[in-house]
CSV table of C-alpha atoms in Angstrom, one decimal:
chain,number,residue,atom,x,y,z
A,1,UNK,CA,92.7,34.8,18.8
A,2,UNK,CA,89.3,36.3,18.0
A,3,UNK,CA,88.3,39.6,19.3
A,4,UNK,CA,85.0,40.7,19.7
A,5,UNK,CA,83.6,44.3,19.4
A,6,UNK,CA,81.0,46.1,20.7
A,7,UNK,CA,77.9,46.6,19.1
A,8,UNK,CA,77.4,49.4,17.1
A,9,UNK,CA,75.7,52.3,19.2
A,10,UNK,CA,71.6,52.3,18.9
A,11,UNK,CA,71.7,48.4,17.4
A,12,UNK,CA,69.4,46.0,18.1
A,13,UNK,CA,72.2,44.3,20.1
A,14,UNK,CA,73.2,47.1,21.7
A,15,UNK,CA,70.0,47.9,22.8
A,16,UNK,CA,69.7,44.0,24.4
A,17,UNK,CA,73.2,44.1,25.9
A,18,UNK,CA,71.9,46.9,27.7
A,19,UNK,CA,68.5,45.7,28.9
A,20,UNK,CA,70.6,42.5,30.3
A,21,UNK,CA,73.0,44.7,32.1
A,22,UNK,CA,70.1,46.7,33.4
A,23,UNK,CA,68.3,43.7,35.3
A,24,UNK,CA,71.5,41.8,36.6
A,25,UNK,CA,72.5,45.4,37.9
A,26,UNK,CA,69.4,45.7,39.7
A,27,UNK,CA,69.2,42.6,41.0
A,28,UNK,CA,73.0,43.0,42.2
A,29,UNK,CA,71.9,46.1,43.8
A,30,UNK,CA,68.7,44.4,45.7
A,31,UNK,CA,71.6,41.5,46.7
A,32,UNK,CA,73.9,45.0,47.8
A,33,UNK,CA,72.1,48.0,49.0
A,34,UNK,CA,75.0,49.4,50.2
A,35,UNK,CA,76.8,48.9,46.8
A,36,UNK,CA,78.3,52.3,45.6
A,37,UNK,CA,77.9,53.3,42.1
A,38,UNK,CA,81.9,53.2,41.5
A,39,UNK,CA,81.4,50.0,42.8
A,40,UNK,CA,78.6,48.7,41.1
A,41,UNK,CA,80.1,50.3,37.7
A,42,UNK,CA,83.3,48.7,37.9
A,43,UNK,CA,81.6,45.2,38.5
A,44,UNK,CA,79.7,45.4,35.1
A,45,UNK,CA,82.7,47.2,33.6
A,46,UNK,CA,80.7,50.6,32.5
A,47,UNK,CA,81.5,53.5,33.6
A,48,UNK,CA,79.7,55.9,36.1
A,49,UNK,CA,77.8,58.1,34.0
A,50,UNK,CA,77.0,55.8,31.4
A,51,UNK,CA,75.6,53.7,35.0
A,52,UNK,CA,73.3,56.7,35.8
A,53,UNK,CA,72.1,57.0,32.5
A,54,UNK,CA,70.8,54.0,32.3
A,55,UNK,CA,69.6,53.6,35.8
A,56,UNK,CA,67.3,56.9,34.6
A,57,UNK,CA,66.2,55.4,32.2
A,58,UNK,CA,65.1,52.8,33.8
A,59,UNK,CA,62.7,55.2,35.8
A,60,UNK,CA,61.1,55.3,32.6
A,61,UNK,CA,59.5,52.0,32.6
A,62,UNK,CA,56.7,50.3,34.5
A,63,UNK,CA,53.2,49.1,34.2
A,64,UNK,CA,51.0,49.9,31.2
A,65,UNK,CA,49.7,53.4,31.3
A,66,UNK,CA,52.7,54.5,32.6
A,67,UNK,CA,51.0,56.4,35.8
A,68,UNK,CA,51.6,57.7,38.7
A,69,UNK,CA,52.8,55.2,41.2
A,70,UNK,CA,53.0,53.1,38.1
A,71,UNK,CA,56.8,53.5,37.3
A,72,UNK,CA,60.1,51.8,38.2
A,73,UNK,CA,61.4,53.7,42.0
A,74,UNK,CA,64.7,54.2,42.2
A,75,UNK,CA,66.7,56.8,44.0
A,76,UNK,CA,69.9,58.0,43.4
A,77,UNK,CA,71.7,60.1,46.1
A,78,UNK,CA,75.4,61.1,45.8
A,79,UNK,CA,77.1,57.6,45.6
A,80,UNK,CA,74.1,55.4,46.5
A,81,UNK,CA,71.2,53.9,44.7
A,82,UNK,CA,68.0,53.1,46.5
A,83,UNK,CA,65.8,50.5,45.1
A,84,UNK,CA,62.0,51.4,46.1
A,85,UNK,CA,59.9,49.6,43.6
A,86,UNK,CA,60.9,47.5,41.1
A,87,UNK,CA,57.9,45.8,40.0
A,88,UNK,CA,60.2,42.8,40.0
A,89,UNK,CA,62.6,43.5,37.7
A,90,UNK,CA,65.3,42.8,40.1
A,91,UNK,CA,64.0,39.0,40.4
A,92,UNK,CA,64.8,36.1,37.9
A,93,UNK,CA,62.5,36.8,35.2
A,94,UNK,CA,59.1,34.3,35.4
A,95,UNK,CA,56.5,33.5,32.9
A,96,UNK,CA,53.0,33.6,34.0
A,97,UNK,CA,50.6,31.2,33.1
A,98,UNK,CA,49.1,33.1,30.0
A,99,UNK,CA,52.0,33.9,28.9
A,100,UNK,CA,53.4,30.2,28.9
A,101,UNK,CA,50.1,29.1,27.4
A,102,UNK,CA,50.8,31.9,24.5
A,103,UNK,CA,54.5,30.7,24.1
A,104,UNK,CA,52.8,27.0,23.5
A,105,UNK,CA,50.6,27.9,21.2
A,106,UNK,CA,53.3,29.6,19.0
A,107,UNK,CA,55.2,26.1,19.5
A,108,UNK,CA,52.1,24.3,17.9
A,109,UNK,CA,51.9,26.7,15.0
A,110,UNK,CA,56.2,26.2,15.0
A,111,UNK,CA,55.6,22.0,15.1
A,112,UNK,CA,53.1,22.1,12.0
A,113,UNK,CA,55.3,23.6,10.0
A,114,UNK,CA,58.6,21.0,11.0
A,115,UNK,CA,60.1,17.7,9.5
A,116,UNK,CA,59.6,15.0,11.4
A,117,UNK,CA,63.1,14.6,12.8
A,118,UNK,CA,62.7,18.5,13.8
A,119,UNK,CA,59.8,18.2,15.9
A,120,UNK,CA,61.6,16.2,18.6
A,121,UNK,CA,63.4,20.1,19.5
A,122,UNK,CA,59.7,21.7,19.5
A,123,UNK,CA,58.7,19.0,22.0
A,124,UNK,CA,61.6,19.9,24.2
A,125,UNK,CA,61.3,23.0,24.1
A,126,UNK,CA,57.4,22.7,25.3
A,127,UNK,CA,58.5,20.2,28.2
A,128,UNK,CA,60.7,22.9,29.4
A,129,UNK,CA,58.3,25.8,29.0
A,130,UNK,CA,55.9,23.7,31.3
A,131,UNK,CA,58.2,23.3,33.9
A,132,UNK,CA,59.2,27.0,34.0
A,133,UNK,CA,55.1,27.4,34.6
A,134,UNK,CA,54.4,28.2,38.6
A,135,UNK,CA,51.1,27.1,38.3
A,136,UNK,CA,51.3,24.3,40.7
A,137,UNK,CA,50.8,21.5,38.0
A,138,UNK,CA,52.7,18.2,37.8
A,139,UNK,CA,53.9,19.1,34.2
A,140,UNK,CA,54.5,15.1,33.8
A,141,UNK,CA,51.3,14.3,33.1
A,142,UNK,CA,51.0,17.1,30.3
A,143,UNK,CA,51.5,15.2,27.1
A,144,UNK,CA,54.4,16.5,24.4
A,145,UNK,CA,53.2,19.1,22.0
A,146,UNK,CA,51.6,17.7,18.6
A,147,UNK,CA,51.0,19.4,15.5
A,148,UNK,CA,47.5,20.8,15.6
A,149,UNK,CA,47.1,20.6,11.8
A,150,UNK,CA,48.8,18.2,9.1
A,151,UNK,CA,50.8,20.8,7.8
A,152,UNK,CA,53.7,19.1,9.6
A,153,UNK,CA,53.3,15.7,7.8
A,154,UNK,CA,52.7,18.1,4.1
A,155,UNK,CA,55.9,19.8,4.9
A,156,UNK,CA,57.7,16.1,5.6
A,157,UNK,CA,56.3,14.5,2.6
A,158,UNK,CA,57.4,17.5,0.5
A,159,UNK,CA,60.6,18.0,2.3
A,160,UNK,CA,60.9,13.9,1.5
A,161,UNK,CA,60.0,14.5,-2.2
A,162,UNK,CA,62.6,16.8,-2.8
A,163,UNK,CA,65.4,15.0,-1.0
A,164,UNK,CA,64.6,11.7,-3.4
A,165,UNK,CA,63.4,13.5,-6.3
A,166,UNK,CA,60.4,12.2,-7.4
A,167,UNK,CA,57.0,13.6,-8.2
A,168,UNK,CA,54.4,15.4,-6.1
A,169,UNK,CA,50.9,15.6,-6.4
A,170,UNK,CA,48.3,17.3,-4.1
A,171,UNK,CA,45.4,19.4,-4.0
A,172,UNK,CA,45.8,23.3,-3.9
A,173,UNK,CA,42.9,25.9,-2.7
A,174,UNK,CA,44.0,29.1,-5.3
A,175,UNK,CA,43.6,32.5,-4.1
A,176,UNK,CA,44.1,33.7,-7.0
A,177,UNK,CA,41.0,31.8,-8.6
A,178,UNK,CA,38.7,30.7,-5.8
A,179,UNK,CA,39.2,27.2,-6.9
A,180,UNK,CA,40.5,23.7,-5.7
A,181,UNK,CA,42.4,21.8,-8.0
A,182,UNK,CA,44.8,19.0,-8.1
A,183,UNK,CA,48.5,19.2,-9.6
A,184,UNK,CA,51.2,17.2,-10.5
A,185,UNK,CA,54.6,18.8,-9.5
A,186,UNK,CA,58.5,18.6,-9.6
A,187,UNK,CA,59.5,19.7,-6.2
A,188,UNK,CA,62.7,22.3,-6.2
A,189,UNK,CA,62.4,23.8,-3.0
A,190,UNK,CA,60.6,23.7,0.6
A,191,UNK,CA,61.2,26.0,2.2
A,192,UNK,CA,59.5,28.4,5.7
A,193,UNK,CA,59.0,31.8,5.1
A,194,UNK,CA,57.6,33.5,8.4
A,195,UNK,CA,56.3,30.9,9.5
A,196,UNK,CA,54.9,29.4,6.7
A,197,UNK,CA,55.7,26.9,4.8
A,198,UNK,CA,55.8,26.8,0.6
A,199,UNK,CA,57.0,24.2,-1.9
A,200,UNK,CA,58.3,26.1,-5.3
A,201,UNK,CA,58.2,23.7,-8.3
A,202,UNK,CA,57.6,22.9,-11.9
A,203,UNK,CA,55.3,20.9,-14.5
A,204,UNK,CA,57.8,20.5,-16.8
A,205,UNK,CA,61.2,19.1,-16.6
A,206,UNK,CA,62.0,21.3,-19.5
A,207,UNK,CA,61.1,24.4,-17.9
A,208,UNK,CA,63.4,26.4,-15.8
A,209,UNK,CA,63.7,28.5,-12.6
A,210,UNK,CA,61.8,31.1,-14.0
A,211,UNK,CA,59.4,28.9,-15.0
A,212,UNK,CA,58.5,27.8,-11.4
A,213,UNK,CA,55.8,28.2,-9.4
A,214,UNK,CA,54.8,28.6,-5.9
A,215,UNK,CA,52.4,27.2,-3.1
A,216,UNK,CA,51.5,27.6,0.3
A,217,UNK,CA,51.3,24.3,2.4
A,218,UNK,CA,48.1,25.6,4.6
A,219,UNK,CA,46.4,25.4,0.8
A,220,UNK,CA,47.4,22.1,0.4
A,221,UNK,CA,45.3,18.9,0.8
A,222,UNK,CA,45.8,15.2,0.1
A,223,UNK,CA,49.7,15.3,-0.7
A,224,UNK,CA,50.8,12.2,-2.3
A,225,UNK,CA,55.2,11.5,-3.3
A,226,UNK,CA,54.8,9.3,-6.7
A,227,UNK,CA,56.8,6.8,-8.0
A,228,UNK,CA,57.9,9.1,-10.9
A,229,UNK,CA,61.5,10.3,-10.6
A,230,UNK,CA,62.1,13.8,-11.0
A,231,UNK,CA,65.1,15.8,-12.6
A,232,UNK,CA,67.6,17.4,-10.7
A,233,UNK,CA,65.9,20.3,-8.5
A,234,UNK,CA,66.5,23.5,-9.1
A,235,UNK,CA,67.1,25.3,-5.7
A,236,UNK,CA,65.8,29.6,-5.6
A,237,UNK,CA,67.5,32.2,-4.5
A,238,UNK,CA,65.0,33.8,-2.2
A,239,UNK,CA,65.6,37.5,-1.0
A,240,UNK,CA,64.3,38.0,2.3
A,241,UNK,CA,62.8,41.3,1.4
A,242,UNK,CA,60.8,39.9,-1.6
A,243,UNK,CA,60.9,36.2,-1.7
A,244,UNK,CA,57.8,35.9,-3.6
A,245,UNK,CA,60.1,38.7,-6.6
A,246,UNK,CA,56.7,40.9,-6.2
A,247,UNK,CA,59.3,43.9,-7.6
A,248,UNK,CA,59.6,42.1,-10.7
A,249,UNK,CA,55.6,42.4,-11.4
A,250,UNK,CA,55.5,44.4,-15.1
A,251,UNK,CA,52.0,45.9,-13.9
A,252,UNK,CA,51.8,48.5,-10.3
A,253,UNK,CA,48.7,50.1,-8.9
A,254,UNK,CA,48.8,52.9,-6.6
A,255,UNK,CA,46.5,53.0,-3.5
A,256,UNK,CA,45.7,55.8,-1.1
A,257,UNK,CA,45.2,54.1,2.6
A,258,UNK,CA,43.9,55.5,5.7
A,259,UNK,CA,45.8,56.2,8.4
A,260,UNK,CA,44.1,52.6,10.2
A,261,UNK,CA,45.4,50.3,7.0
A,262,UNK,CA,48.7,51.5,7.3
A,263,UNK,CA,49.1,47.8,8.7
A,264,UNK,CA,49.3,46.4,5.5
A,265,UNK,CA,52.7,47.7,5.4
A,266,UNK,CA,53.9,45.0,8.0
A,267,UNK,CA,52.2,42.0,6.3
A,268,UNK,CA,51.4,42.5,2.5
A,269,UNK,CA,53.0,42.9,-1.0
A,270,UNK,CA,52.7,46.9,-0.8
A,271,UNK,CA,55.8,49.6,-0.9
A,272,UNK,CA,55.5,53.2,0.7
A,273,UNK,CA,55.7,55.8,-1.9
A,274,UNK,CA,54.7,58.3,0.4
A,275,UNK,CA,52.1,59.7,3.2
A,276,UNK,CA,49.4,57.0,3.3
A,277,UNK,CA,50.1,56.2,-0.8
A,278,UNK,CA,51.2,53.0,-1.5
A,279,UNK,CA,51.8,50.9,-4.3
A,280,UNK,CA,51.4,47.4,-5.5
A,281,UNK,CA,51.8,45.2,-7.7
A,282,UNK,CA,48.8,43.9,-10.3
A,283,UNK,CA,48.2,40.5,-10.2
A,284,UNK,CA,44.9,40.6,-11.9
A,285,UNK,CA,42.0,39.2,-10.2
A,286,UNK,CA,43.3,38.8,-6.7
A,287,UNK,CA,43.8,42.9,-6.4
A,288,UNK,CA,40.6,43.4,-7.5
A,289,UNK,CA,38.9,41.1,-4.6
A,290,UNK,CA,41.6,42.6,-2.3
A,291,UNK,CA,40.1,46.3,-3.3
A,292,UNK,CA,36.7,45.2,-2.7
A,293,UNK,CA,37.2,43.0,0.6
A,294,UNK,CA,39.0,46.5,2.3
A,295,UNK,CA,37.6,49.3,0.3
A,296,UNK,CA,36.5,51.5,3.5
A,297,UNK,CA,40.7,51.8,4.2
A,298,UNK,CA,41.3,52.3,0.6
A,299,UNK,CA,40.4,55.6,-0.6
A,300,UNK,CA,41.9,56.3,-4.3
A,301,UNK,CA,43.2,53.5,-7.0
A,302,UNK,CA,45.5,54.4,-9.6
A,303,UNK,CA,45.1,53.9,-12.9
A,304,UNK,CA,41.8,54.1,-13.5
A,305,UNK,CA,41.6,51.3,-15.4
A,306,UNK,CA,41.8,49.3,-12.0
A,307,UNK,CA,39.1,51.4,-10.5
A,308,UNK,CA,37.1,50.2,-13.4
A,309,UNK,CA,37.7,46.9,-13.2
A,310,UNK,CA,37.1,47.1,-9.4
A,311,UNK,CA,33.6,48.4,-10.2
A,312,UNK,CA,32.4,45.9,-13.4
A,313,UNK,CA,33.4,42.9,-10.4
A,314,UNK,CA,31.5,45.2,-7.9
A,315,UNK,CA,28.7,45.5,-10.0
A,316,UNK,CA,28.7,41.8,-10.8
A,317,UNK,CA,28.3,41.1,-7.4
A,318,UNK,CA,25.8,42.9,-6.9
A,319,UNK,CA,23.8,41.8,-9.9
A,320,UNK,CA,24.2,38.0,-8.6
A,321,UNK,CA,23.0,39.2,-5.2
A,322,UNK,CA,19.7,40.5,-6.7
A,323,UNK,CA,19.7,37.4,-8.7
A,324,UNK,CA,19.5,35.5,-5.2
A,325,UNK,CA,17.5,37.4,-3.2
């Protein structure tokens, strides 16, 4: 016999255990108004208190802005509650029509990235979105979702590849380098990483996992499985906190943001030191151009060695400017 336990105090579940509660206990109080609290406690097994606390709390929410006239209504006198304006929250919640058209957009981006046999559950899930939209549409005549880009049939064919073990080749836009090229790979790994998808691999069969490298399938172009076979993959541990092993980097960099690029905490290679200083690590060419394409937000670069560097590719640019002009 298995028995469950609450969620820790201030979790993430905890936190959506009690938004649930909240919104089927206001919806049971529009279906009751003369509910009592004891009452109304005892049915979602809390106790009073805790009920009142969160029916406050509640009195916190409402419309953007949060202003007067703005805000959940709700009274509570002695043993009664009194619903007065609940902006709907006591209703079966309903997604507008942006808001559906948002959600299918993310399913697009979600199908581009899926094998084939995964995309059937993408195309499901859009059907049923669809029919959840009140916008008085016959949603039978809207076709399924399909991928907007190939990335779906690169992911496949890679996916494909690695199941069978044979060779890979493609074309790859480098960041790094500003170029297009074309390589010849042993596939070891497809994998999604936030929504992304990237193929980790090896030219050599002698090499090892250390030896691997990686790539983006939004970079990639023209994939082709050859009839090579390939030598057992070698699958990678990823960490979910550095996938790409940026902490393993022998060279760092410190950068002193503004308080506006502070963003780059959510979505790039950077670690808070402290304050607005971050650091990061040196890959060379690409943290140059990265320096140069946000230097308003960046406003110190340690060592000065990268500041240096920064400035001969600065200057360069310029120079071939003038040389255009």
């Amino acid at each position: 016999m298995t028995t469950r336990t609450a969620p820790r105090k201030g979790s993430r579940k905890s936190t959506l255990v009690q938004l649930r509660r909240v919104l089927s206990v206001l919806a049971w109080l529009r279906a009751h108004p003369d509910a009592s609290l004891m009452t109304t406690a005892d049915r979602f097994g809390v106790s009073v208190p805790q009920l009142t606390e969160e029916l406050t709390r509640v009195q916190e929410s409402g419309l953007p802005g949060l202003l007067p006239g703005s805000l959940v209504d709700l009274t509570v006198t002695g043993p009664r509650v009194t619903l007065n304006d609940t902006f709907g929250l006591d209703r079966p919640l309903a997604l507008t029509e942006a808001e559906a058209d948002s959600l299918e957009l993310n399913l697009e981006k979600l199908a581009s990235i899926l094998a084939d046999e995964e995309q059937a559950d993408a195309d499901t899930a859009a059907t049923r979105l669809r029919s959840l939209v009140t916008s008085g549409e016959d949603s039978s005549d809207v076709a399924p979702v399909q991928p907007a880009n190939p990335g779906a049939t690169v992911l496949a064919s890679l996916r494909r590849a690695v199941a069978s073990r044979q060779w890979v080749r493609f074309r790859y836009l480098s960041v790094s380098s500003d170029s297009l090229t074309t390589r010849e790979l042993i596939p070891d790994q497809a994998s999604v990483l936030d929504g992304v998808g990237y193929l980790w691999g090896r030219t050599d069969a002698d090499q090892t996992a250390a030896d691997q490298r990686c790539f983006a399938v939004t970079r990639m172009d023209t994939v082709e499985i050859l009839d090579r076979p390939a030598p057992a993959a070698l699958p990678r541990e990823i960490d979910a906190e550095d996938p790409f092993r940026f902490r393993t980097a022998e060279q760092w960099a410190e950068l002193e943001l503004t308080e506006e690029a502070m963003w780059m905490l959510e979505y790039l290679p950077v670690w808070h030191i402290d304050g607005t200083r971050v650091e990061i690590p040196d890959t060379g060419a690409w943290l140059e151009r990265f320096i140069l394409a946000h230097a308003p937000e960046i406003t110190a670069v340690v060592p000065d060695t990268l500041a240096e560097r920064v400035g001969q590719r600065s200057a360069a640019a310029l120079a071939a400017y003038r040389r255009l002009a």
